[in-house]
mmCIF file with all atom_site columns, C-alpha atoms in Angstrom:
data_model
loop_
_atom_site.group_PDB
_atom_site.id
_atom_site.type_symbol
_atom_site.label_atom_id
_atom_site.label_alt_id
_atom_site.label_comp_id
_atom_site.label_asym_id
_atom_site.label_entity_id
_atom_site.label_seq_id
_atom_site.pdbx_PDB_ins_code
_atom_site.Cartn_x
_atom_site.Cartn_y
_atom_site.Cartn_z
_atom_site.occupancy
_atom_site.B_iso_or_equiv
_atom_site.pdbx_formal_charge
_atom_site.auth_seq_id
_atom_site.auth_comp_id
_atom_site.auth_asym_id
_atom_site.auth_atom_id
_atom_site.pdbx_PDB_model_num
ATOM 1   C CA . MET P 1 1   ? -18.317 9.425   -11.271 1.00 0.00 ? 11  MET P CA 1
ATOM 2   C CA . ARG P 1 2   ? -16.437 10.817  -8.259  1.00 0.00 ? 12  ARG P CA 1
ATOM 3   C CA . PHE P 1 3   ? -14.856 7.481   -7.334  1.00 0.00 ? 13  PHE P CA 1
ATOM 4   C CA . ARG P 1 4   ? -13.413 7.048   -10.844 1.00 0.00 ? 14  ARG P CA 1
ATOM 5   C CA . ARG P 1 5   ? -11.829 10.538  -10.789 1.00 0.00 ? 15  ARG P CA 1
ATOM 6   C CA . ALA P 1 6   ? -10.383 9.883   -7.341  1.00 0.00 ? 16  ALA P CA 1
ATOM 7   C CA . LEU P 1 7   ? -8.906  6.568   -8.540  1.00 0.00 ? 17  LEU P CA 1
ATOM 8   C CA . TRP P 1 8   ? -7.229  8.198   -11.555 1.00 0.00 ? 18  TRP P CA 1
ATOM 9   C CA . ALA P 1 9   ? -5.712  10.858  -9.311  1.00 0.00 ? 19  ALA P CA 1
ATOM 10  C CA . VAL P 1 10  ? -4.338  8.374   -6.761  1.00 0.00 ? 20  VAL P CA 1
ATOM 11  C CA . LEU P 1 11  ? -3.096  6.102   -9.542  1.00 0.00 ? 21  LEU P CA 1
ATOM 12  C CA . PHE P 1 12  ? -0.982  8.956   -10.918 1.00 0.00 ? 22  PHE P CA 1
ATOM 13  C CA . ILE P 1 13  ? 0.278   9.932   -7.440  1.00 0.00 ? 23  ILE P CA 1
ATOM 14  C CA . ASN P 1 14  ? 1.228   6.359   -6.537  1.00 0.00 ? 24  ASN P CA 1
ATOM 15  C CA . ALA P 1 15  ? 2.920   5.491   -9.840  1.00 0.00 ? 25  ALA P CA 1
ATOM 16  C CA . SER P 1 16  ? 5.033   8.648   -9.602  1.00 0.00 ? 26  SER P CA 1
ATOM 17  C CA . MET P 1 17  ? 6.001   7.948   -6.006  1.00 0.00 ? 27  MET P CA 1
ATOM 18  C CA . PHE P 1 18  ? 6.964   4.345   -6.847  1.00 0.00 ? 28  PHE P CA 1
ATOM 19  C CA . VAL P 1 19  ? 9.697   5.626   -9.177  1.00 0.00 ? 29  VAL P CA 1
ATOM 20  C CA . VAL P 1 20  ? 10.919  8.271   -6.714  1.00 0.00 ? 30  VAL P CA 1
ATOM 21  C CA . GLU P 1 21  ? 10.909  6.039   -3.650  1.00 0.00 ? 31  GLU P CA 1
ATOM 22  C CA . LEU P 1 22  ? 12.415  2.939   -5.267  1.00 0.00 ? 32  LEU P CA 1
ATOM 23  C CA . SER P 1 23  ? 15.331  4.985   -6.602  1.00 0.00 ? 33  SER P CA 1
ATOM 24  C CA . ALA P 1 24  ? 15.872  6.603   -3.203  1.00 0.00 ? 34  ALA P CA 1
ATOM 25  C CA . GLY P 1 25  ? 15.468  3.321   -1.312  1.00 0.00 ? 35  GLY P CA 1
ATOM 26  C CA . LEU P 1 26  ? 18.079  1.594   -3.446  1.00 0.00 ? 36  LEU P CA 1
ATOM 27  C CA . ALA P 1 27  ? 20.470  4.544   -3.183  1.00 0.00 ? 37  ALA P CA 1
ATOM 28  C CA . ALA P 1 28  ? 20.045  4.740   0.612   1.00 0.00 ? 38  ALA P CA 1
ATOM 29  C CA . SER P 1 29  ? 20.024  0.937   1.210   1.00 0.00 ? 39  SER P CA 1
ATOM 30  C CA . SER P 1 30  ? 16.770  1.351   3.130   1.00 0.00 ? 40  SER P CA 1
ATOM 31  C CA . VAL P 1 31  ? 14.550  -1.725  3.368   1.00 0.00 ? 41  VAL P CA 1
ATOM 32  C CA . SER P 1 32  ? 11.630  0.327   4.655   1.00 0.00 ? 42  SER P CA 1
ATOM 33  C CA . LEU P 1 33  ? 11.855  2.772   1.708   1.00 0.00 ? 43  LEU P CA 1
ATOM 34  C CA . GLN P 1 34  ? 12.112  -0.096  -0.777  1.00 0.00 ? 44  GLN P CA 1
ATOM 35  C CA . ALA P 1 35  ? 9.161   -1.803  0.900   1.00 0.00 ? 45  ALA P CA 1
ATOM 36  C CA . ASP P 1 36  ? 7.144   1.386   0.728   1.00 0.00 ? 46  ASP P CA 1
ATOM 37  C CA . ALA P 1 37  ? 8.099   1.844   -2.945  1.00 0.00 ? 47  ALA P CA 1
ATOM 38  C CA . LEU P 1 38  ? 6.869   -1.642  -3.780  1.00 0.00 ? 48  LEU P CA 1
ATOM 39  C CA . ASP P 1 39  ? 3.698   -0.828  -1.897  1.00 0.00 ? 49  ASP P CA 1
ATOM 40  C CA . PHE P 1 40  ? 3.267   2.214   -4.180  1.00 0.00 ? 50  PHE P CA 1
ATOM 41  C CA . LEU P 1 41  ? 3.648   -0.103  -7.180  1.00 0.00 ? 51  LEU P CA 1
ATOM 42  C CA . GLY P 1 42  ? 1.158   -2.591  -5.769  1.00 0.00 ? 52  GLY P CA 1
ATOM 43  C CA . ASP P 1 43  ? -1.275  0.200   -4.990  1.00 0.00 ? 53  ASP P CA 1
ATOM 44  C CA . SER P 1 44  ? -0.930  1.554   -8.529  1.00 0.00 ? 54  SER P CA 1
ATOM 45  C CA . ALA P 1 45  ? -1.795  -1.865  -9.927  1.00 0.00 ? 55  ALA P CA 1
ATOM 46  C CA . ASN P 1 46  ? -4.683  -2.166  -7.477  1.00 0.00 ? 56  ASN P CA 1
ATOM 47  C CA . TYR P 1 47  ? -6.073  1.243   -8.453  1.00 0.00 ? 57  TYR P CA 1
ATOM 48  C CA . MET P 1 48  ? -5.854  0.295   -12.129 1.00 0.00 ? 58  MET P CA 1
ATOM 49  C CA . LEU P 1 49  ? -7.655  -2.972  -11.400 1.00 0.00 ? 59  LEU P CA 1
ATOM 50  C CA . SER P 1 50  ? -10.337 -1.051  -9.493  1.00 0.00 ? 60  SER P CA 1
ATOM 51  C CA . LEU P 1 51  ? -10.814 1.248   -12.480 1.00 0.00 ? 61  LEU P CA 1
ATOM 52  C CA . MET P 1 52  ? -11.199 -1.768  -14.768 1.00 0.00 ? 62  MET P CA 1
ATOM 53  C CA . VAL P 1 53  ? -14.019 -3.333  -12.707 1.00 0.00 ? 63  VAL P CA 1
ATOM 54  C CA . LEU P 1 54  ? -15.983 -0.156  -11.921 1.00 0.00 ? 64  LEU P CA 1
ATOM 55  C CA . GLY P 1 55  ? -19.540 -0.566  -13.126 1.00 0.00 ? 65  GLY P CA 1
ATOM 56  C CA . LEU P 1 56  ? -19.248 -4.338  -13.364 1.00 0.00 ? 66  LEU P CA 1
ATOM 57  C CA . SER P 1 57  ? -21.177 -6.769  -11.190 1.00 0.00 ? 67  SER P CA 1
ATOM 58  C CA . MET P 1 58  ? -20.442 -7.365  -7.506  1.00 0.00 ? 68  MET P CA 1
ATOM 59  C CA . ARG P 1 59  ? -18.879 -10.678 -8.476  1.00 0.00 ? 69  ARG P CA 1
ATOM 60  C CA . TRP P 1 60  ? -16.261 -8.914  -10.627 1.00 0.00 ? 70  TRP P CA 1
ATOM 61  C CA . ARG P 1 61  ? -15.578 -6.187  -8.051  1.00 0.00 ? 71  ARG P CA 1
ATOM 62  C CA . SER P 1 62  ? -15.255 -8.737  -5.254  1.00 0.00 ? 72  SER P CA 1
ATOM 63  C CA . GLY P 1 63  ? -12.984 -10.891 -7.427  1.00 0.00 ? 73  GLY P CA 1
ATOM 64  C CA . ALA P 1 64  ? -10.788 -7.843  -8.029  1.00 0.00 ? 74  ALA P CA 1
ATOM 65  C CA . ALA P 1 65  ? -10.717 -7.203  -4.293  1.00 0.00 ? 75  ALA P CA 1
ATOM 66  C CA . MET P 1 66  ? -9.583  -10.813 -3.765  1.00 0.00 ? 76  MET P CA 1
ATOM 67  C CA . VAL P 1 67  ? -6.655  -10.202 -6.139  1.00 0.00 ? 77  VAL P CA 1
ATOM 68  C CA . LYS P 1 68  ? -5.803  -6.991  -4.266  1.00 0.00 ? 78  LYS P CA 1
ATOM 69  C CA . GLY P 1 69  ? -6.038  -8.759  -0.902  1.00 0.00 ? 79  GLY P CA 1
ATOM 70  C CA . LEU P 1 70  ? -3.645  -11.443 -2.117  1.00 0.00 ? 80  LEU P CA 1
ATOM 71  C CA . THR P 1 71  ? -1.293  -8.754  -3.444  1.00 0.00 ? 81  THR P CA 1
ATOM 72  C CA . MET P 1 72  ? -1.233  -7.029  -0.053  1.00 0.00 ? 82  MET P CA 1
ATOM 73  C CA . GLY P 1 73  ? -0.450  -10.369 1.592   1.00 0.00 ? 83  GLY P CA 1
ATOM 74  C CA . LEU P 1 74  ? 2.383   -11.100 -0.830  1.00 0.00 ? 84  LEU P CA 1
ATOM 75  C CA . PHE P 1 75  ? 3.770   -7.614  -0.211  1.00 0.00 ? 85  PHE P CA 1
ATOM 76  C CA . GLY P 1 76  ? 3.797   -8.326  3.533   1.00 0.00 ? 86  GLY P CA 1
ATOM 77  C CA . ILE P 1 77  ? 5.631   -11.604 3.007   1.00 0.00 ? 87  ILE P CA 1
ATOM 78  C CA . TRP P 1 78  ? 8.165   -9.930  0.678   1.00 0.00 ? 88  TRP P CA 1
ATOM 79  C CA . VAL P 1 79  ? 8.907   -7.238  3.272   1.00 0.00 ? 89  VAL P CA 1
ATOM 80  C CA . VAL P 1 80  ? 9.553   -9.884  5.951   1.00 0.00 ? 90  VAL P CA 1
ATOM 81  C CA . GLY P 1 81  ? 12.002  -11.608 3.582   1.00 0.00 ? 91  GLY P CA 1
ATOM 82  C CA . SER P 1 82  ? 13.739  -8.344  2.667   1.00 0.00 ? 92  SER P CA 1
ATOM 83  C CA . ALA P 1 83  ? 14.122  -7.378  6.305   1.00 0.00 ? 93  ALA P CA 1
ATOM 84  C CA . ALA P 1 84  ? 15.624  -10.786 7.080   1.00 0.00 ? 94  ALA P CA 1
ATOM 85  C CA . TRP P 1 85  ? 18.044  -10.424 4.168   1.00 0.00 ? 95  TRP P CA 1
ATOM 86  C CA . SER P 1 86  ? 19.048  -6.932  5.256   1.00 0.00 ? 96  SER P CA 1
ATOM 87  C CA . LEU P 1 87  ? 19.664  -8.189  8.776   1.00 0.00 ? 97  LEU P CA 1
ATOM 88  C CA . TYR P 1 88  ? 21.830  -10.995 7.386   1.00 0.00 ? 98  TYR P CA 1
ATOM 89  C CA . ALA P 1 89  ? 23.727  -8.683  4.994   1.00 0.00 ? 99  ALA P CA 1
ATOM 90  C CA . GLY P 1 90  ? 24.232  -5.998  7.647   1.00 0.00 ? 100 GLY P CA 1
ATOM 91  C CA . SER P 1 91  ? 23.504  -3.046  5.365   1.00 0.00 ? 101 SER P CA 1
ATOM 92  C CA . MET P 1 92  ? 23.152  0.414   6.906   1.00 0.00 ? 102 MET P CA 1
ATOM 93  C CA . PRO P 1 93  ? 20.389  2.673   5.547   1.00 0.00 ? 103 PRO P CA 1
ATOM 94  C CA . GLY P 1 94  ? 20.886  6.393   4.848   1.00 0.00 ? 104 GLY P CA 1
ATOM 95  C CA . ALA P 1 95  ? 18.855  8.295   7.457   1.00 0.00 ? 105 ALA P CA 1
ATOM 96  C CA . PHE P 1 96  ? 18.669  11.632  5.610   1.00 0.00 ? 106 PHE P CA 1
ATOM 97  C CA . VAL P 1 97  ? 17.325  10.092  2.408   1.00 0.00 ? 107 VAL P CA 1
ATOM 98  C CA . MET P 1 98  ? 14.891  7.945   4.392   1.00 0.00 ? 108 MET P CA 1
ATOM 99  C CA . GLY P 1 99  ? 13.519  10.964  6.236   1.00 0.00 ? 109 GLY P CA 1
ATOM 100 C CA . SER P 1 100 ? 13.234  13.328  3.287   1.00 0.00 ? 110 SER P CA 1
ATOM 101 C CA . VAL P 1 101 ? 11.722  10.798  0.889   1.00 0.00 ? 111 VAL P CA 1
ATOM 102 C CA . GLY P 1 102 ? 9.482   9.522   3.687   1.00 0.00 ? 112 GLY P CA 1
ATOM 103 C CA . ALA P 1 103 ? 8.124   13.065  4.124   1.00 0.00 ? 113 ALA P CA 1
ATOM 104 C CA . LEU P 1 104 ? 7.421   13.366  0.394   1.00 0.00 ? 114 LEU P CA 1
ATOM 105 C CA . ALA P 1 105 ? 5.732   9.958   0.377   1.00 0.00 ? 115 ALA P CA 1
ATOM 106 C CA . LEU P 1 106 ? 3.653   10.944  3.410   1.00 0.00 ? 116 LEU P CA 1
ATOM 107 C CA . ALA P 1 107 ? 2.367   14.021  1.569   1.00 0.00 ? 117 ALA P CA 1
ATOM 108 C CA . ALA P 1 108 ? 1.483   11.868  -1.456  1.00 0.00 ? 118 ALA P CA 1
ATOM 109 C CA . ASN P 1 109 ? -0.314  9.295   0.656   1.00 0.00 ? 119 ASN P CA 1
ATOM 110 C CA . LEU P 1 110 ? -2.192  11.850  2.726   1.00 0.00 ? 120 LEU P CA 1
ATOM 111 C CA . ALA P 1 111 ? -3.445  13.401  -0.512  1.00 0.00 ? 121 ALA P CA 1
ATOM 112 C CA . SER P 1 112 ? -4.498  9.943   -1.745  1.00 0.00 ? 122 SER P CA 1
ATOM 113 C CA . ALA P 1 113 ? -6.191  9.076   1.549   1.00 0.00 ? 123 ALA P CA 1
ATOM 114 C CA . LEU P 1 114 ? -8.111  12.364  1.520   1.00 0.00 ? 124 LEU P CA 1
ATOM 115 C CA . LEU P 1 115 ? -9.278  11.725  -2.048  1.00 0.00 ? 125 LEU P CA 1
ATOM 116 C CA . LEU P 1 116 ? -10.510 8.230   -1.085  1.00 0.00 ? 126 LEU P CA 1
ATOM 117 C CA . TYR P 1 117 ? -11.866 8.945   2.413   1.00 0.00 ? 127 TYR P CA 1
ATOM 118 C CA . ALA P 1 118 ? -15.479 9.304   1.276   1.00 0.00 ? 128 ALA P CA 1
ATOM 119 C CA . PHE P 1 119 ? -15.400 5.797   -0.234  1.00 0.00 ? 129 PHE P CA 1
ATOM 120 C CA . ARG P 1 120 ? -13.933 3.904   2.757   1.00 0.00 ? 130 ARG P CA 1
ATOM 121 C CA . ALA P 1 121 ? -17.183 2.155   3.757   1.00 0.00 ? 131 ALA P CA 1
ATOM 122 C CA . GLY P 1 122 ? -18.176 0.879   0.308   1.00 0.00 ? 132 GLY P CA 1
ATOM 123 C CA . ASP P 1 123 ? -17.875 -2.632  -1.073  1.00 0.00 ? 133 ASP P CA 1
ATOM 124 C CA . SER P 1 124 ? -14.659 -4.634  -0.707  1.00 0.00 ? 134 SER P CA 1
ATOM 125 C CA . ASN P 1 125 ? -13.238 -3.047  -3.867  1.00 0.00 ? 135 ASN P CA 1
ATOM 126 C CA . MET P 1 126 ? -13.729 0.489   -2.490  1.00 0.00 ? 136 MET P CA 1
ATOM 127 C CA . ARG P 1 127 ? -12.604 -0.527  0.984   1.00 0.00 ? 137 ARG P CA 1
ATOM 128 C CA . SER P 1 128 ? -9.409  -2.086  -0.335  1.00 0.00 ? 138 SER P CA 1
ATOM 129 C CA . VAL P 1 129 ? -8.304  1.134   -2.047  1.00 0.00 ? 139 VAL P CA 1
ATOM 130 C CA . TRP P 1 130 ? -9.006  3.115   1.124   1.00 0.00 ? 140 TRP P CA 1
ATOM 131 C CA . LEU P 1 131 ? -7.049  0.603   3.254   1.00 0.00 ? 141 LEU P CA 1
ATOM 132 C CA . CYS P 1 132 ? -4.099  0.788   0.838   1.00 0.00 ? 142 CYS P CA 1
ATOM 133 C CA . SER P 1 133 ? -3.920  4.566   1.165   1.00 0.00 ? 143 SER P CA 1
ATOM 134 C CA . ARG P 1 134 ? -4.451  4.573   4.929   1.00 0.00 ? 144 ARG P CA 1
ATOM 135 C CA . ASN P 1 135 ? -1.738  1.958   5.446   1.00 0.00 ? 145 ASN P CA 1
ATOM 136 C CA . ASP P 1 136 ? 0.631   3.906   3.229   1.00 0.00 ? 146 ASP P CA 1
ATOM 137 C CA . ALA P 1 137 ? 0.224   7.118   5.244   1.00 0.00 ? 147 ALA P CA 1
ATOM 138 C CA . ILE P 1 138 ? 0.845   5.181   8.468   1.00 0.00 ? 148 ILE P CA 1
ATOM 139 C CA . GLY P 1 139 ? 3.854   3.524   6.854   1.00 0.00 ? 149 GLY P CA 1
ATOM 140 C CA . ASN P 1 140 ? 5.346   6.842   5.782   1.00 0.00 ? 150 ASN P CA 1
ATOM 141 C CA . MET P 1 141 ? 5.127   8.230   9.297   1.00 0.00 ? 151 MET P CA 1
ATOM 142 C CA . ALA P 1 142 ? 6.854   5.076   10.497  1.00 0.00 ? 152 ALA P CA 1
ATOM 143 C CA . VAL P 1 143 ? 9.618   5.411   7.861   1.00 0.00 ? 153 VAL P CA 1
ATOM 144 C CA . MET P 1 144 ? 10.274  8.956   9.071   1.00 0.00 ? 154 MET P CA 1
ATOM 145 C CA . LEU P 1 145 ? 10.493  7.707   12.664  1.00 0.00 ? 155 LEU P CA 1
ATOM 146 C CA . ALA P 1 146 ? 12.857  4.972   11.502  1.00 0.00 ? 156 ALA P CA 1
ATOM 147 C CA . ALA P 1 147 ? 15.039  7.570   9.795   1.00 0.00 ? 157 ALA P CA 1
ATOM 148 C CA . GLY P 1 148 ? 15.304  9.457   13.084  1.00 0.00 ? 158 GLY P CA 1
ATOM 149 C CA . GLY P 1 149 ? 16.088  6.212   14.866  1.00 0.00 ? 159 GLY P CA 1
ATOM 150 C CA . VAL P 1 150 ? 18.785  5.245   12.357  1.00 0.00 ? 160 VAL P CA 1
ATOM 151 C CA . PHE P 1 151 ? 20.316  8.710   12.658  1.00 0.00 ? 161 PHE P CA 1
ATOM 152 C CA . ALA P 1 152 ? 20.199  8.716   16.485  1.00 0.00 ? 162 ALA P CA 1
ATOM 153 C CA . THR P 1 153 ? 21.468  5.174   17.030  1.00 0.00 ? 163 THR P CA 1
ATOM 154 C CA . GLY P 1 154 ? 23.729  4.580   14.045  1.00 0.00 ? 164 GLY P CA 1
ATOM 155 C CA . SER P 1 155 ? 21.991  1.224   13.716  1.00 0.00 ? 165 SER P CA 1
ATOM 156 C CA . ALA P 1 156 ? 19.819  -0.412  11.045  1.00 0.00 ? 166 ALA P CA 1
ATOM 157 C CA . TRP P 1 157 ? 17.416  -1.781  13.667  1.00 0.00 ? 167 TRP P CA 1
ATOM 158 C CA . PRO P 1 158 ? 14.884  1.084   13.446  1.00 0.00 ? 168 PRO P CA 1
ATOM 159 C CA . ASP P 1 159 ? 14.642  0.522   9.669   1.00 0.00 ? 169 ASP P CA 1
ATOM 160 C CA . LEU P 1 160 ? 14.130  -3.201  10.158  1.00 0.00 ? 170 LEU P CA 1
ATOM 161 C CA . LEU P 1 161 ? 11.549  -2.625  12.884  1.00 0.00 ? 171 LEU P CA 1
ATOM 162 C CA . VAL P 1 162 ? 9.520   -0.301  10.647  1.00 0.00 ? 172 VAL P CA 1
ATOM 163 C CA . ALA P 1 163 ? 9.763   -2.782  7.782   1.00 0.00 ? 173 ALA P CA 1
ATOM 164 C CA . SER P 1 164 ? 8.239   -5.368  10.141  1.00 0.00 ? 174 SER P CA 1
ATOM 165 C CA . VAL P 1 165 ? 5.409   -2.983  11.077  1.00 0.00 ? 175 VAL P CA 1
ATOM 166 C CA . LEU P 1 166 ? 4.719   -2.334  7.380   1.00 0.00 ? 176 LEU P CA 1
ATOM 167 C CA . ALA P 1 167 ? 4.616   -6.071  6.777   1.00 0.00 ? 177 ALA P CA 1
ATOM 168 C CA . SER P 1 168 ? 2.100   -6.592  9.588   1.00 0.00 ? 178 SER P CA 1
ATOM 169 C CA . LEU P 1 169 ? -0.100  -3.746  8.271   1.00 0.00 ? 179 LEU P CA 1
ATOM 170 C CA . ALA P 1 170 ? -0.108  -5.314  4.814   1.00 0.00 ? 180 ALA P CA 1
ATOM 171 C CA . LEU P 1 171 ? -0.902  -8.771  6.181   1.00 0.00 ? 181 LEU P CA 1
ATOM 172 C CA . SER P 1 172 ? -3.757  -7.544  8.400   1.00 0.00 ? 182 SER P CA 1
ATOM 173 C CA . ALA P 1 173 ? -5.279  -5.427  5.593   1.00 0.00 ? 183 ALA P CA 1
ATOM 174 C CA . SER P 1 174 ? -4.961  -8.441  3.307   1.00 0.00 ? 184 SER P CA 1
ATOM 175 C CA . ALA P 1 175 ? -6.930  -10.578 5.756   1.00 0.00 ? 185 ALA P CA 1
ATOM 176 C CA . LEU P 1 176 ? -9.674  -7.911  6.114   1.00 0.00 ? 186 LEU P CA 1
ATOM 177 C CA . VAL P 1 177 ? -10.120 -7.459  2.372   1.00 0.00 ? 187 VAL P CA 1
ATOM 178 C CA . LEU P 1 178 ? -10.022 -11.194 1.635   1.00 0.00 ? 188 LEU P CA 1
ATOM 179 C CA . ARG P 1 179 ? -12.619 -11.910 4.313   1.00 0.00 ? 189 ARG P CA 1
ATOM 180 C CA . GLN P 1 180 ? -14.999 -9.182  3.069   1.00 0.00 ? 190 GLN P CA 1
ATOM 181 C CA . ALA P 1 181 ? -14.523 -10.101 -0.610  1.00 0.00 ? 191 ALA P CA 1
ATOM 182 C CA . ALA P 1 182 ? -15.127 -13.796 0.109   1.00 0.00 ? 192 ALA P CA 1
ATOM 183 C CA . GLY P 1 183 ? -18.384 -12.918 1.870   1.00 0.00 ? 193 GLY P CA 1
ATOM 184 C CA . GLU P 1 184 ? -19.463 -10.734 -1.063  1.00 0.00 ? 194 GLU P CA 1
ATOM 185 C CA . LEU P 1 185 ? -18.631 -13.508 -3.526  1.00 0.00 ? 195 LEU P CA 1
ATOM 186 C CA . ARG P 1 186 ? -20.700 -16.013 -1.532  1.00 0.00 ? 196 ARG P CA 1
ATOM 187 C CA . ALA P 1 187 ? -23.624 -13.575 -1.382  1.00 0.00 ? 197 ALA P CA 1
ATOM 188 C CA . ALA P 1 188 ? -23.386 -12.784 -5.121  1.00 0.00 ? 198 ALA P CA 1
ATOM 189 C CA . ALA P 1 189 ? -23.162 -16.434 -6.239  1.00 0.00 ? 199 ALA P CA 1
ATOM 190 C CA . PRO P 1 190 ? -26.876 -17.266 -6.122  1.00 0.00 ? 200 PRO P CA 1
ATOM 191 C CA . ALA P 1 191 ? -27.848 -13.904 -7.660  1.00 0.00 ? 201 ALA P CA 1
ATOM 192 C CA . GLU P 1 192 ? -25.698 -14.323 -10.755 1.00 0.00 ? 202 GLU P CA 1
#
C-alpha cells in the first residue's frame, strides 16, 4: 500500500530530525528550534500510530486521529509556555544554528509533505498526517526567518514570535483534526 510506504519513510525522516533539531535547539538556546524538534517527535509518534491503525475500521482510525489532534493541541500549549519562559529568562538564541538547522529541517519536511501530498484529502487519519507535514514545512521557513531576524536585530523577539506562530499552527490544526475525527466517530457509531 502506497500510504503505508509513505508513512514509514516520513516516520524515519521525522525521528532522525527530532534528534538533530533537539540537540541543536538546546545548544543554540532557540525556543523555536526546540519547539520544532518536539513537533518532529510528536509527528513521529503520530505516524507510528497511523501505521498501527491502517486497515482497521473507521472508528479506530478516527480514534487515532483524535489522539493526534490532542497531541497537536498539547504541543501548541507547550510552545506558548516555553516562549513565555524564554521571555522571562531572557535567553538569546544562536542565529547561525537556527538558520542552518532550520534549512535542514525544511528539506526534511518538504520531502515528507511531498510523500504525503496525495493523501491529504482522505479520512481524518490521513488528513492529520498531511497537516503535520504541511505545518512543519511552514514552521521551518518561519524558523529560518526568525534566525535572520535574531541575527539582524540582536534580539530574541523574532525567535519568540515564530514560536508563537508555530503554536497557533498546531492549535488550529488540532481543532481541524478533532472536528473531522469527531464527525467520523459519530457517523461510524451506528454502523459498528
